[in-house]
Short mmCIF file of C-alpha atoms in Angstrom, two decimals:
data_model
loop_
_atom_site.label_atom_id
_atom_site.label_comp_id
_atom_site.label_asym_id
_atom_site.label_seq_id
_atom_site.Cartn_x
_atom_site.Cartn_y
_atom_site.Cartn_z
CA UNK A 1231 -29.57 22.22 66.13
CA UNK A 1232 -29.81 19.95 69.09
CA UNK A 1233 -31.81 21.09 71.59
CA UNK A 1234 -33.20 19.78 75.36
CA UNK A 1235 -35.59 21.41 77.86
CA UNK A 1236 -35.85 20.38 81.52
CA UNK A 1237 -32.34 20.24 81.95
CA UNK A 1238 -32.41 22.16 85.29
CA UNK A 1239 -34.62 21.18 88.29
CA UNK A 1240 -34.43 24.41 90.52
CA UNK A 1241 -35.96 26.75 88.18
CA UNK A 1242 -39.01 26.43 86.36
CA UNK A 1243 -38.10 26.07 83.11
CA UNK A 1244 -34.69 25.44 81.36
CA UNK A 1245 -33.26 24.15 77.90
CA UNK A 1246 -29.38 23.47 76.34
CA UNK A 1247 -29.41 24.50 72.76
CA UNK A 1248 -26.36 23.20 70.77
CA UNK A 1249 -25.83 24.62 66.92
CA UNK A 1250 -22.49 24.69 64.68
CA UNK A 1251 -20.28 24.55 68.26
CA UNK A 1252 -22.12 27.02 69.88
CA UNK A 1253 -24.10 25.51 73.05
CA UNK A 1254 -25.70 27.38 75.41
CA UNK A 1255 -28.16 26.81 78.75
CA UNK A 1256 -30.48 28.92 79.51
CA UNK A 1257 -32.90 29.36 82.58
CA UNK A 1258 -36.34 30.58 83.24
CA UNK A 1259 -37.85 31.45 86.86
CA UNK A 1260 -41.08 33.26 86.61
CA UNK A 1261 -43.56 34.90 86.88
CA UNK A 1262 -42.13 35.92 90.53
CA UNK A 1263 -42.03 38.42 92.21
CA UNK A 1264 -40.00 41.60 91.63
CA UNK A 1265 -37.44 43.85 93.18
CA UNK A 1266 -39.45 47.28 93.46
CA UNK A 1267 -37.47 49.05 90.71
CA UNK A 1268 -37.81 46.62 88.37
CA UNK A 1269 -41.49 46.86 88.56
CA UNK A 1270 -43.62 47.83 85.84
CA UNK A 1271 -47.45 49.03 86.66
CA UNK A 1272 -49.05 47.22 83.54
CA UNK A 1273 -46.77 44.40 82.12
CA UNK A 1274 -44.16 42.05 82.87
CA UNK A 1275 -40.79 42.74 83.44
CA UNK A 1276 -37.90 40.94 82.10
CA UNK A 1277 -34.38 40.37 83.95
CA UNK A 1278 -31.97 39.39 81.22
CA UNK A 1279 -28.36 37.84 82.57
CA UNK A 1280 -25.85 36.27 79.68
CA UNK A 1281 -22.80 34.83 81.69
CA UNK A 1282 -19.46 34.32 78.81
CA UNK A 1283 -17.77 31.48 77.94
CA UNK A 1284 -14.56 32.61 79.63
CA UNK A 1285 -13.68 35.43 82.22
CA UNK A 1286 -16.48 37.72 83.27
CA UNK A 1287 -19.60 40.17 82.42
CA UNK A 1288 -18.56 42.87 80.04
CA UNK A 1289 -19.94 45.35 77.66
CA UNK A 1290 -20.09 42.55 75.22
CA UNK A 1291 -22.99 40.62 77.35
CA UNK A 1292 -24.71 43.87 78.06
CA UNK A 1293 -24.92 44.25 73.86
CA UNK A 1294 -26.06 40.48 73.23
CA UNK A 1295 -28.49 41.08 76.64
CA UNK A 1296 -30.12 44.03 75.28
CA UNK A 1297 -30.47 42.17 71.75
CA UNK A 1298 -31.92 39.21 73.43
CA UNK A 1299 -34.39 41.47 75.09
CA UNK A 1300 -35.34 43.28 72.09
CA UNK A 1301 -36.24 39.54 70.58
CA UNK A 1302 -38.14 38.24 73.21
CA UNK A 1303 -40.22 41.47 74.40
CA UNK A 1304 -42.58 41.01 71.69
CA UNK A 1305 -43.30 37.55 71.51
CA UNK A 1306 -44.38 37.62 74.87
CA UNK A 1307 -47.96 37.86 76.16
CA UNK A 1308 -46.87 40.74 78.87
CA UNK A 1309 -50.02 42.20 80.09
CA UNK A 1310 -51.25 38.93 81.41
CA UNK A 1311 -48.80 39.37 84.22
CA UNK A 1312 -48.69 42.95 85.49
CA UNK A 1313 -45.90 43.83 88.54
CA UNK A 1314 -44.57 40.32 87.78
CA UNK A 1315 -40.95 39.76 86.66
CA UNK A 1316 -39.19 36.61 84.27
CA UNK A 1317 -35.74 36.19 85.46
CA UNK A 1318 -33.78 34.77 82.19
CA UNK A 1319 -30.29 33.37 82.79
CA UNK A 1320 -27.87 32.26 79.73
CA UNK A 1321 -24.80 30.75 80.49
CA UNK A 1322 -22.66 30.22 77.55
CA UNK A 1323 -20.59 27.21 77.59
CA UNK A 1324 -18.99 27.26 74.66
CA UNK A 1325 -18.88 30.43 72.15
CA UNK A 1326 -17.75 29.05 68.88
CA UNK A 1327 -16.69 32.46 68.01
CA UNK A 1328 -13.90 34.61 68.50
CA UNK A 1329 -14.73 37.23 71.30
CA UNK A 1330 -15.03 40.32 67.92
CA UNK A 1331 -18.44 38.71 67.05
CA UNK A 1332 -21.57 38.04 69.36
CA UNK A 1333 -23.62 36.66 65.96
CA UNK A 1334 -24.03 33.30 66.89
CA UNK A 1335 -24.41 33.88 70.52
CA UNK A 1336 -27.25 35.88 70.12
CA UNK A 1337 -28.99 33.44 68.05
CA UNK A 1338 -28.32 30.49 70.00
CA UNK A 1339 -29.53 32.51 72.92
CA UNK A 1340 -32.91 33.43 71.68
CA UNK A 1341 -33.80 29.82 70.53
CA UNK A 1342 -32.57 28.79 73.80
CA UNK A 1343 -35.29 31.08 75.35
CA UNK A 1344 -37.80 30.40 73.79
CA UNK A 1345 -37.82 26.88 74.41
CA UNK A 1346 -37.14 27.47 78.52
CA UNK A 1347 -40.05 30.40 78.45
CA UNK A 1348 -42.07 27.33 76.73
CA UNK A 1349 -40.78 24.88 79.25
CA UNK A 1350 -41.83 27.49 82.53
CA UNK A 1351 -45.17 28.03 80.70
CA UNK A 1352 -44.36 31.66 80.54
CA UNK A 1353 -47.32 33.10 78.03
CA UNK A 1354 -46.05 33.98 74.14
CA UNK A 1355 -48.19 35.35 71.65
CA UNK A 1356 -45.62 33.48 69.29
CA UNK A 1357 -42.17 31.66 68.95
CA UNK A 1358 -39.19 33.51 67.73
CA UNK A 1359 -36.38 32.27 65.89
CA UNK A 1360 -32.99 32.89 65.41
CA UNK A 1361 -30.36 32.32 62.97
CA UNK A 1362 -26.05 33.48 62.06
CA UNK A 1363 -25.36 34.60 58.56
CA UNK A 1364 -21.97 35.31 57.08
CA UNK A 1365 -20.98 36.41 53.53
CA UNK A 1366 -18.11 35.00 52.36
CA UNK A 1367 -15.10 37.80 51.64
CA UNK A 1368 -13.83 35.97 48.01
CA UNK A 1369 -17.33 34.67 46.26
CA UNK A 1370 -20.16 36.77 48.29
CA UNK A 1371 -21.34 33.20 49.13
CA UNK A 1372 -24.25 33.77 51.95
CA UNK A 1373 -23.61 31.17 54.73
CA UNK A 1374 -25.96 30.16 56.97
CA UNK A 1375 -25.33 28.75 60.57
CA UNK A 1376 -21.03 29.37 59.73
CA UNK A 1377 -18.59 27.60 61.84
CA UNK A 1378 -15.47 29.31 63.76
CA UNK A 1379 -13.29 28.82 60.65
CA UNK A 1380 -16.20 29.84 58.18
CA UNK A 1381 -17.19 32.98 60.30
CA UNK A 1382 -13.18 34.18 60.21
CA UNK A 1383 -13.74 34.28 56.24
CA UNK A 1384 -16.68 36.59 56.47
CA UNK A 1385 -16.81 39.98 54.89
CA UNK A 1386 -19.81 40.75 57.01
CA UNK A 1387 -21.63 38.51 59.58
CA UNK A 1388 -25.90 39.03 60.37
CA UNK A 1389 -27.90 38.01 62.98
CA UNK A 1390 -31.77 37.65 61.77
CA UNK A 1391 -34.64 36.62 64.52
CA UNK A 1392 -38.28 36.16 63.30
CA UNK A 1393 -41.47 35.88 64.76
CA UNK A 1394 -43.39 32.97 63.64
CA UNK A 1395 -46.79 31.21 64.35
CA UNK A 1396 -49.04 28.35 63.18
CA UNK A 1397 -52.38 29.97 61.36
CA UNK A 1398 -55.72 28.02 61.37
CA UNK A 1399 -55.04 25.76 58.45
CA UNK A 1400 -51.72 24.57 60.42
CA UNK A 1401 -49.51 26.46 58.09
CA UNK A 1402 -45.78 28.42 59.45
CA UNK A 1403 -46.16 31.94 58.88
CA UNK A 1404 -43.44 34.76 59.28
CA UNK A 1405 -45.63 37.48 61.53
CA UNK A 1406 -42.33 39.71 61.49
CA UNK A 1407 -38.99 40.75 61.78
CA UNK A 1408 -37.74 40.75 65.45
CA UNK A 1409 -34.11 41.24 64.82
CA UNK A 1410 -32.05 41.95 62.15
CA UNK A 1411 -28.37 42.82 63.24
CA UNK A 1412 -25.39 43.03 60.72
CA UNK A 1413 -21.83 43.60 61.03
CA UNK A 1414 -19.10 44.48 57.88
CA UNK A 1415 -19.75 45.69 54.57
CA UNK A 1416 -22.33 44.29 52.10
CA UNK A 1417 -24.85 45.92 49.97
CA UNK A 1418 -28.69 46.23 49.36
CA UNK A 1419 -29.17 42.98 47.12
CA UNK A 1420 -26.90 41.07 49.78
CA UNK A 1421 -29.16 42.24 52.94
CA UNK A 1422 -31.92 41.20 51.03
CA UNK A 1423 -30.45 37.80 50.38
CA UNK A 1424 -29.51 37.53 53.37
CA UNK A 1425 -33.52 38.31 54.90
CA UNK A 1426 -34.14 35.65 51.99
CA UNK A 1427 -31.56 32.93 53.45
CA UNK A 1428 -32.42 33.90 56.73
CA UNK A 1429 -36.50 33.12 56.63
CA UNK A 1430 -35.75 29.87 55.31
CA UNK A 1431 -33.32 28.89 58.32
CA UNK A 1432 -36.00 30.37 60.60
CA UNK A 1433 -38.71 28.21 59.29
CA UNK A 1434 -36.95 24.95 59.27
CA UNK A 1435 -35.82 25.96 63.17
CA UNK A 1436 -39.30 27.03 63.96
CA UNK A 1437 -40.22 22.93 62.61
CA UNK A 1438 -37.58 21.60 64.95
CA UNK A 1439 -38.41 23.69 67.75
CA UNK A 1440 -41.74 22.39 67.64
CA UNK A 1441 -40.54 19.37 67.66
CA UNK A 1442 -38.94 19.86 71.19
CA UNK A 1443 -41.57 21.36 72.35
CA UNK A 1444 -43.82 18.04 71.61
CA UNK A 1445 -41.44 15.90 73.33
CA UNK A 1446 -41.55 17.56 76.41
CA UNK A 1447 -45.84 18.03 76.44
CA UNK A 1448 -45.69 13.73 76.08
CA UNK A 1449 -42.79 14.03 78.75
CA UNK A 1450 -45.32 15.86 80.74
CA UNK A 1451 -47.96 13.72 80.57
CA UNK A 1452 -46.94 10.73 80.44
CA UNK A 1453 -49.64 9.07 82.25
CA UNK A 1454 -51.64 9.89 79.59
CA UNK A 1455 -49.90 7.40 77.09
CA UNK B 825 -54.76 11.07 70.33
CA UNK B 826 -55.67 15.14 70.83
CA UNK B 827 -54.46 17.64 69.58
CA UNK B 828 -51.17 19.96 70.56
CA UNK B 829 -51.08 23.47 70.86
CA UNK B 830 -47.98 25.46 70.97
CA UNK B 831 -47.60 29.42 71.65
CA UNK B 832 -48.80 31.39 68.64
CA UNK B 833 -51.04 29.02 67.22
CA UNK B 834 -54.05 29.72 65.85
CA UNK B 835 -57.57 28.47 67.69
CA UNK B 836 -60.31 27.65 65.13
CA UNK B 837 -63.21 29.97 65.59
CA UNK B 838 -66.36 28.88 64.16
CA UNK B 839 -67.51 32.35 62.84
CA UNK B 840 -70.50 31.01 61.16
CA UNK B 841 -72.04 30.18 63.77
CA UNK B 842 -72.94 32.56 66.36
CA UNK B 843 -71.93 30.09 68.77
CA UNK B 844 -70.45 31.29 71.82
CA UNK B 845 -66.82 30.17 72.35
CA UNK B 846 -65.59 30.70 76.26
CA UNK B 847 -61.61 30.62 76.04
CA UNK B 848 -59.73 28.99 79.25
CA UNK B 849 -56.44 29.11 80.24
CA UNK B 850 -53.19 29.08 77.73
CA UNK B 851 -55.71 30.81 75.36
CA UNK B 852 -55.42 34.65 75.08
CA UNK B 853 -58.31 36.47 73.02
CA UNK B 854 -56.45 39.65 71.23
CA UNK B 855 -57.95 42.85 72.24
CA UNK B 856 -57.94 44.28 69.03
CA UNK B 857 -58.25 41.66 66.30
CA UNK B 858 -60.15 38.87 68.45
CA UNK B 859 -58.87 35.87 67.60
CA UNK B 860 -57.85 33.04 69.49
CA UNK B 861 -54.22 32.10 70.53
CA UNK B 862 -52.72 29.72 72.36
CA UNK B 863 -49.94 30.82 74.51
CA UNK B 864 -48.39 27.54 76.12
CA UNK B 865 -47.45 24.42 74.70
CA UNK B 866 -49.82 21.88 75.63
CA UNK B 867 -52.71 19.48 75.31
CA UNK B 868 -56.04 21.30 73.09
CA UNK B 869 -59.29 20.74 75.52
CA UNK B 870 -62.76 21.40 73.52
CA UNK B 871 -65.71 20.69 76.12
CA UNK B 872 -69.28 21.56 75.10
CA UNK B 873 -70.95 23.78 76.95
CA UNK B 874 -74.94 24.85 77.75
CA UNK B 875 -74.22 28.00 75.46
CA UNK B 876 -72.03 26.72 72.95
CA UNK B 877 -68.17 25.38 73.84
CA UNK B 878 -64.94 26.52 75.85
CA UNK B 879 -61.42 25.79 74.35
CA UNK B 880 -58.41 25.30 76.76
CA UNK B 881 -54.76 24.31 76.89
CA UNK B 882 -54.15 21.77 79.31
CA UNK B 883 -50.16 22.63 80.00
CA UNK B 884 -48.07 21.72 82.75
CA UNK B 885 -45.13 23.59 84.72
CA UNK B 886 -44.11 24.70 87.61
CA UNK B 887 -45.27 28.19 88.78
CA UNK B 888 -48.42 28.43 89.82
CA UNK B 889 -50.85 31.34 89.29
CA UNK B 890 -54.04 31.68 91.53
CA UNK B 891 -56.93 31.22 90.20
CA UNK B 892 -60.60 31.53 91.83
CA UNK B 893 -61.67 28.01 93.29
CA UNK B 894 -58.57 26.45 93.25
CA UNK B 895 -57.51 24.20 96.37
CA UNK B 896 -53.58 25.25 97.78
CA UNK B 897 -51.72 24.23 100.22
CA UNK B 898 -49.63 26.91 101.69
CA UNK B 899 -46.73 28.01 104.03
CA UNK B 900 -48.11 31.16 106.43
CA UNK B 901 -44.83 33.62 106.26
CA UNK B 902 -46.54 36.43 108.14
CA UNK B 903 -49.21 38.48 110.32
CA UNK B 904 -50.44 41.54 109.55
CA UNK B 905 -53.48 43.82 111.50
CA UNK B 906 -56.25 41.26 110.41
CA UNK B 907 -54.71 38.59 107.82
CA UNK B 908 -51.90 36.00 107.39
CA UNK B 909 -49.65 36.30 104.55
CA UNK B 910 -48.96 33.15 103.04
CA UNK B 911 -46.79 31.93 100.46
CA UNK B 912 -48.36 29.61 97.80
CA UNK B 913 -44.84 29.02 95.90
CA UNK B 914 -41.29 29.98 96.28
CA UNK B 915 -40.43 33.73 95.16
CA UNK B 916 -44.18 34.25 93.77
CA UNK B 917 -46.20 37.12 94.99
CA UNK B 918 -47.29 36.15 98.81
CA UNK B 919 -51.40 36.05 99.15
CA UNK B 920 -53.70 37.06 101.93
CA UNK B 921 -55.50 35.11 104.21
CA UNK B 922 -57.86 37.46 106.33
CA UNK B 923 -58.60 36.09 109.77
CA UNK B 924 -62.33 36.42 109.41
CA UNK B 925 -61.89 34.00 106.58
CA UNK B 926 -62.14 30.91 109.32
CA UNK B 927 -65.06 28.97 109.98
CA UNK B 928 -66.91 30.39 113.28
CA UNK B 929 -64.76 33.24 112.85
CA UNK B 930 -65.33 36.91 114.52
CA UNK B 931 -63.89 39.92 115.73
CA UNK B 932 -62.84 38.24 119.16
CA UNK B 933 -62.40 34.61 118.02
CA UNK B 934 -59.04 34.76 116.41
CA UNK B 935 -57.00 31.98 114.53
CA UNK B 936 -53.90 30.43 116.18
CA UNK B 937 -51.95 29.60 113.51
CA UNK B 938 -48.43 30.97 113.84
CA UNK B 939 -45.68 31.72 111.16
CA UNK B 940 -44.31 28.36 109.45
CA UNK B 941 -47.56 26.73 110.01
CA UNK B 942 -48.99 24.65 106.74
CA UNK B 943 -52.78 25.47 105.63
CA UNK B 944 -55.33 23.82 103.07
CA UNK B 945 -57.71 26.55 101.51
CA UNK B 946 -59.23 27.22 98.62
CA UNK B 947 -58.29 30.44 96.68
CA UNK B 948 -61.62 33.07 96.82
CA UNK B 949 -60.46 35.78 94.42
CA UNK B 950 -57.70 36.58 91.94
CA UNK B 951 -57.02 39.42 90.08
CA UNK B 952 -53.98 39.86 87.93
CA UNK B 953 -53.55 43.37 89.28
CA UNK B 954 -53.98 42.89 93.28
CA UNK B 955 -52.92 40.43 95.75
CA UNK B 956 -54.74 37.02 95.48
CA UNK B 957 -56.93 35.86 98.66
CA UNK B 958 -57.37 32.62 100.19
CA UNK B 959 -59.82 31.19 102.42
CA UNK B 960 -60.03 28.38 104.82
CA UNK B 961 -63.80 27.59 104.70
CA UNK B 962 -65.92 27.34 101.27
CA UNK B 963 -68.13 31.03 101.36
CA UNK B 964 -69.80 29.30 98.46
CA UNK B 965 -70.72 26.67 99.79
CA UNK B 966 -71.15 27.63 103.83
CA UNK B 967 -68.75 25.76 106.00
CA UNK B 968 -65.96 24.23 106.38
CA UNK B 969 -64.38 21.32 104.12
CA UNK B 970 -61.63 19.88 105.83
CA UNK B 971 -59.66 23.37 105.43
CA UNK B 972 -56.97 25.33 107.62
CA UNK B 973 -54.03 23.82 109.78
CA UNK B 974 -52.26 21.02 108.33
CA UNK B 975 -49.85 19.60 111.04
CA UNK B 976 -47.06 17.14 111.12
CA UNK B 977 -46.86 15.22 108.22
CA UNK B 978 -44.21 16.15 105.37
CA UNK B 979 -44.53 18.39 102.15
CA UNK B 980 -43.84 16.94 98.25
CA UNK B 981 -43.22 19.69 95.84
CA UNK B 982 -44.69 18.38 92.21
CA UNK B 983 -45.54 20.01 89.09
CA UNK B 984 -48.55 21.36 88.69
CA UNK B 985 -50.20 18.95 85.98
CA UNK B 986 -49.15 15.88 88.17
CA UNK B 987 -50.51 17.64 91.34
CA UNK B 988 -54.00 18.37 89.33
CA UNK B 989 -54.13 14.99 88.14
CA UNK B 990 -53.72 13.33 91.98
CA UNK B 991 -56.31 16.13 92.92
CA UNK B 992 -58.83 15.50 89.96
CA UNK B 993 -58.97 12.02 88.12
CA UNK B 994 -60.60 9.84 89.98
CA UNK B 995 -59.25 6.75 88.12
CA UNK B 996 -55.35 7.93 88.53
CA UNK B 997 -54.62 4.70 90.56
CA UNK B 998 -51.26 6.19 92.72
CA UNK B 999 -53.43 7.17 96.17
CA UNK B 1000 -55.36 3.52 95.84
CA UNK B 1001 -51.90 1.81 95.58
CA UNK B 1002 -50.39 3.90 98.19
CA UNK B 1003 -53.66 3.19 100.59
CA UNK B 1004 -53.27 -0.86 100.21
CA UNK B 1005 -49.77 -0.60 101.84
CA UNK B 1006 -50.36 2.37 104.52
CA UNK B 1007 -52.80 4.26 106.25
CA UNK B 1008 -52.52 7.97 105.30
CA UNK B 1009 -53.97 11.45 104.97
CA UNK B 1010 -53.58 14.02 102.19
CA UNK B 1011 -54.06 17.32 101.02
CA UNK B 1012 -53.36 18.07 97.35
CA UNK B 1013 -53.31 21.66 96.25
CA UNK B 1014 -52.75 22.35 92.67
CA UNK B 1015 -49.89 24.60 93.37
CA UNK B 1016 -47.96 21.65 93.19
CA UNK B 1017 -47.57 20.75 97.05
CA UNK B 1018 -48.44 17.68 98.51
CA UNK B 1019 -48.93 17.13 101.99
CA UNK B 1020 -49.11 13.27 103.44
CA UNK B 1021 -49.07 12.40 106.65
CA UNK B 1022 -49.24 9.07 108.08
CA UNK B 1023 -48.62 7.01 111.76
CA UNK B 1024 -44.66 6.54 111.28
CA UNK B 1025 -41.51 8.35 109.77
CA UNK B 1026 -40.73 5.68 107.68
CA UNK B 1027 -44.13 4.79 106.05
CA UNK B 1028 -44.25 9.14 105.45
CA UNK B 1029 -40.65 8.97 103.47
CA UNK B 1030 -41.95 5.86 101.45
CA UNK B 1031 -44.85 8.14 100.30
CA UNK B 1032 -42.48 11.19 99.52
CA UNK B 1033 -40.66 9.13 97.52
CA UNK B 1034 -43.43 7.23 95.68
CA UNK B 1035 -45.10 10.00 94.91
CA UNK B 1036 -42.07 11.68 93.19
CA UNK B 1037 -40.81 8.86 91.04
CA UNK B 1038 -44.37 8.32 89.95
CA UNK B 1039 -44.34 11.79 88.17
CA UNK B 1040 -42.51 10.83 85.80
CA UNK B 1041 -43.35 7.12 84.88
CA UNK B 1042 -46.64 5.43 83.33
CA UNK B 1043 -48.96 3.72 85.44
CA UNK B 1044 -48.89 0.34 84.42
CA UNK B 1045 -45.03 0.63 85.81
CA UNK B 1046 -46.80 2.16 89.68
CA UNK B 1047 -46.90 -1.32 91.45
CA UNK B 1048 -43.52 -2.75 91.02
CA UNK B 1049 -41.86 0.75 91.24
CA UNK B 1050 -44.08 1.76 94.80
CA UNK B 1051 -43.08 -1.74 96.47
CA UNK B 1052 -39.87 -1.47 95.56
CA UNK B 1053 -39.65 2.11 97.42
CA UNK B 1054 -41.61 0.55 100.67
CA UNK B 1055 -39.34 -2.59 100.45
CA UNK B 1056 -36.24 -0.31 100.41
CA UNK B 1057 -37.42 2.48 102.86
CA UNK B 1058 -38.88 -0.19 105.25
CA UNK B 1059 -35.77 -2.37 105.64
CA UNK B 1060 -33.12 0.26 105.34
CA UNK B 1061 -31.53 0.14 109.01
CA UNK B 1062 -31.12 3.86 109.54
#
């Protein structure tokens, strides 16, 4: 994964997430001020918008959109901020997948996020992280992050987001399962190696991530040396 | 070097002790399990305090969220019955600035500032669920502290840690270099606007433009880089 943040200077926070030929930009503004139906009386509000590749909004962005949402509702601290709206803004640049799957979209998107809610200082109660699975349609090999060619292979493709945090002793732990979205046939045993697969893609993400996230705090303070 | 925080890390508690721990900002207590979480990525502040010691993230960006005490600059957008409504950042929630909240101020004696106009106050309460309220005079304190109208003069829009850092450390040596080459006035508000003001055009561009490319070096570079903007914004012909 290659990943920036402060790409964007016209919003408050923003990040360009590139994994396996999927890349991505995303764009935080918030919290602002909301439209009076999208008001909530005790929490925040999010306004999701994914913007495709090629040709415009369909059903398709609606389905990764209401994924997205369903990832990042939890992680975020939302009754620190009541009657305030996050406007999130994804604009895929390039898809890596053929328009039938939305796996690796969706997983780009939420890392993608996460990092711009991190770079707006938008409050999270923890990171979430998102990875593709495919299993393979000859040997039932599990693939993790698959390519365009790799993904056209797949028996069934997954989608697996999980919410992670650092406990006292500085040690990743897996708090739960935000998203778990498959697509095909497979059985029991392969979901479950696929969860298996998946946590340890998460993890090492989750160590990158933070990574990202440290550049920018020195990029922030620079004067501080 | 200190320590980094990023959201969803856990804050050390000392539970042996039944020393008091006071949690700032980018730290969220959890209502049911109480512990300690940071929420934004950022520096870890411990301070000791008379009762026992308060934890904080020190985290930059660029929205800013009122807080009691804080000193703003910002943009009146409105007049309502008895109080401005003014605009402390683009697209946030406006505040309220009540026109009995002026020095000398009474029912008769009403403020002349008019919509568009720039004012320095200091932000007197802030609840998450209601409109903030800012004030141009110090109630805490009695009266006025160079608050209210800020006129003429030009506007730089900063993050929030920078604009904190101009406002707070002492030592932060940008304002001392800026004074040795022109005569100016300032208000910093820590919702990241800046407002300088000095004698000519020129000299007032040279500071908007110092003070943004100093955001994002290191000090030690703030001498060559700020005479290098006067040179150029002095001897450019238009």
């Amino acid at each position: 994964m290659q990943a920036s943040t402060q790409v964007l200077s016209h919003v408050d926070g923003s990040s360009t997430v590139l994994s396996n030929g999927t890349k991505v930009i995303c764009s935080v503004s918030g919290p602002i001020e909301p439209k009076a139906r999208q008001e909530l009386p005790t929490q925040l509000s999010l306004e999701i918008i994914v913007k495709p590749a090629e040709g415009v909004q369909s059903t398709r962005e609606k389905l990764v959109e209401d994924q997205v949402r369903a990832v990042l509702t939890p992680v975020l601290a939302r009754y620190l901020h009541p009657r305030q709206l996050v406007q999130i803004c994804f604009q895929v640049l390039e898809a890596g997948e053929r328009v039938e799957y939305t796996v690796k979209e969706v997983s780009v998107c939420v890392n993608a996020a996460i990092l711009a809610l991190i770079d707006a200082g938008v409050p999270m109660l923890s990171m979430g992280c998102g990875t593709s699975l495919g299993i393979l349609r000859e040997n039932g090999q599990i693939i993790v992050n698959p390519s365009f060619e790799q993904l056209e292979q797949c028996e069934s493709v997954h989608v697996c987001c999980l919410e992670l945090g650092t406990d006292v002793e500085k040690n990743v732990e897996v708090r739960n399962v935000l998203l778990l979205d498959s697509v095909g046939s497979f059985s029991e045993t392969q979901l479950f190696q696929v969860l298996e697969a998946g946590e340890k893609e998460c993890i090492r993400l989750y160590t990158e991530m933070r990574q990202t996230a440290k550049e920018k705090v020195a990029r922030d303070f620079i004067w501080k040396g | 070097m200190s320590q980094l925080l990023l959201p969803g890390d856990l804050i050390k508690g000392n539970e042996t002790s039944d020393e008091e721990i006071s949690a700032g900002p980018g730290v969220y207590c959890d209502p049911v399990t109480q512990e300690l979480v940071a929420t934004h990525a950022g520096i870890e502040v411990v301070t000791e305090t008379k009762k026992g010691h308060a934890v904080y993230v020190n985290y930059n960006s660029r929205r800013y969220i009122p807080a009691v005490g804080d000193l703003v600059v910002g943009v009146i957008t409105g007049s309502f019955g008895d109080s401005y409504r003014v605009s402390l950042s683009n697209f946030s929630n406006p505040v309220s600035l009540s026109f009995m909240a002026f020095p000398n101020a009474s029912k008769k004696n009403r403020p002349t500032l008019k919509v568009g106009d720039l004012c320095y106050a200091r932000v007197c309460s802030a609840y998450k669920e209601l409109e903030a309220e800012i004030e141009c005079m110090d109630s805490t304190k009695g009266q006025d502290a160079g608050f209210g109208l800020l006129d003429g003069g030009m506007i730089v829009e900063t993050t929030l840690a920078y604009a904190r850092e101009l406002l707070f450390n002492e030592s932060y040596p940008l304002l001392n270099i800026l004074g040795k080459l022109v005569e100016f006035e300032v208000a910093i508000g820590v919702n990241g606007i800046v407002w300088i003001k000095t004698d000519e055009v020129k000299t007032t561009l040279a500071c908007y433009r110092a003070i943004l490319a100093c955001q994002d070096i290191p000090p030690n570079q703030f001498d060559k880089t700020i005479k290098q903007i006067f040179n150029d914004t002095l001897k450019s012909s238009d």
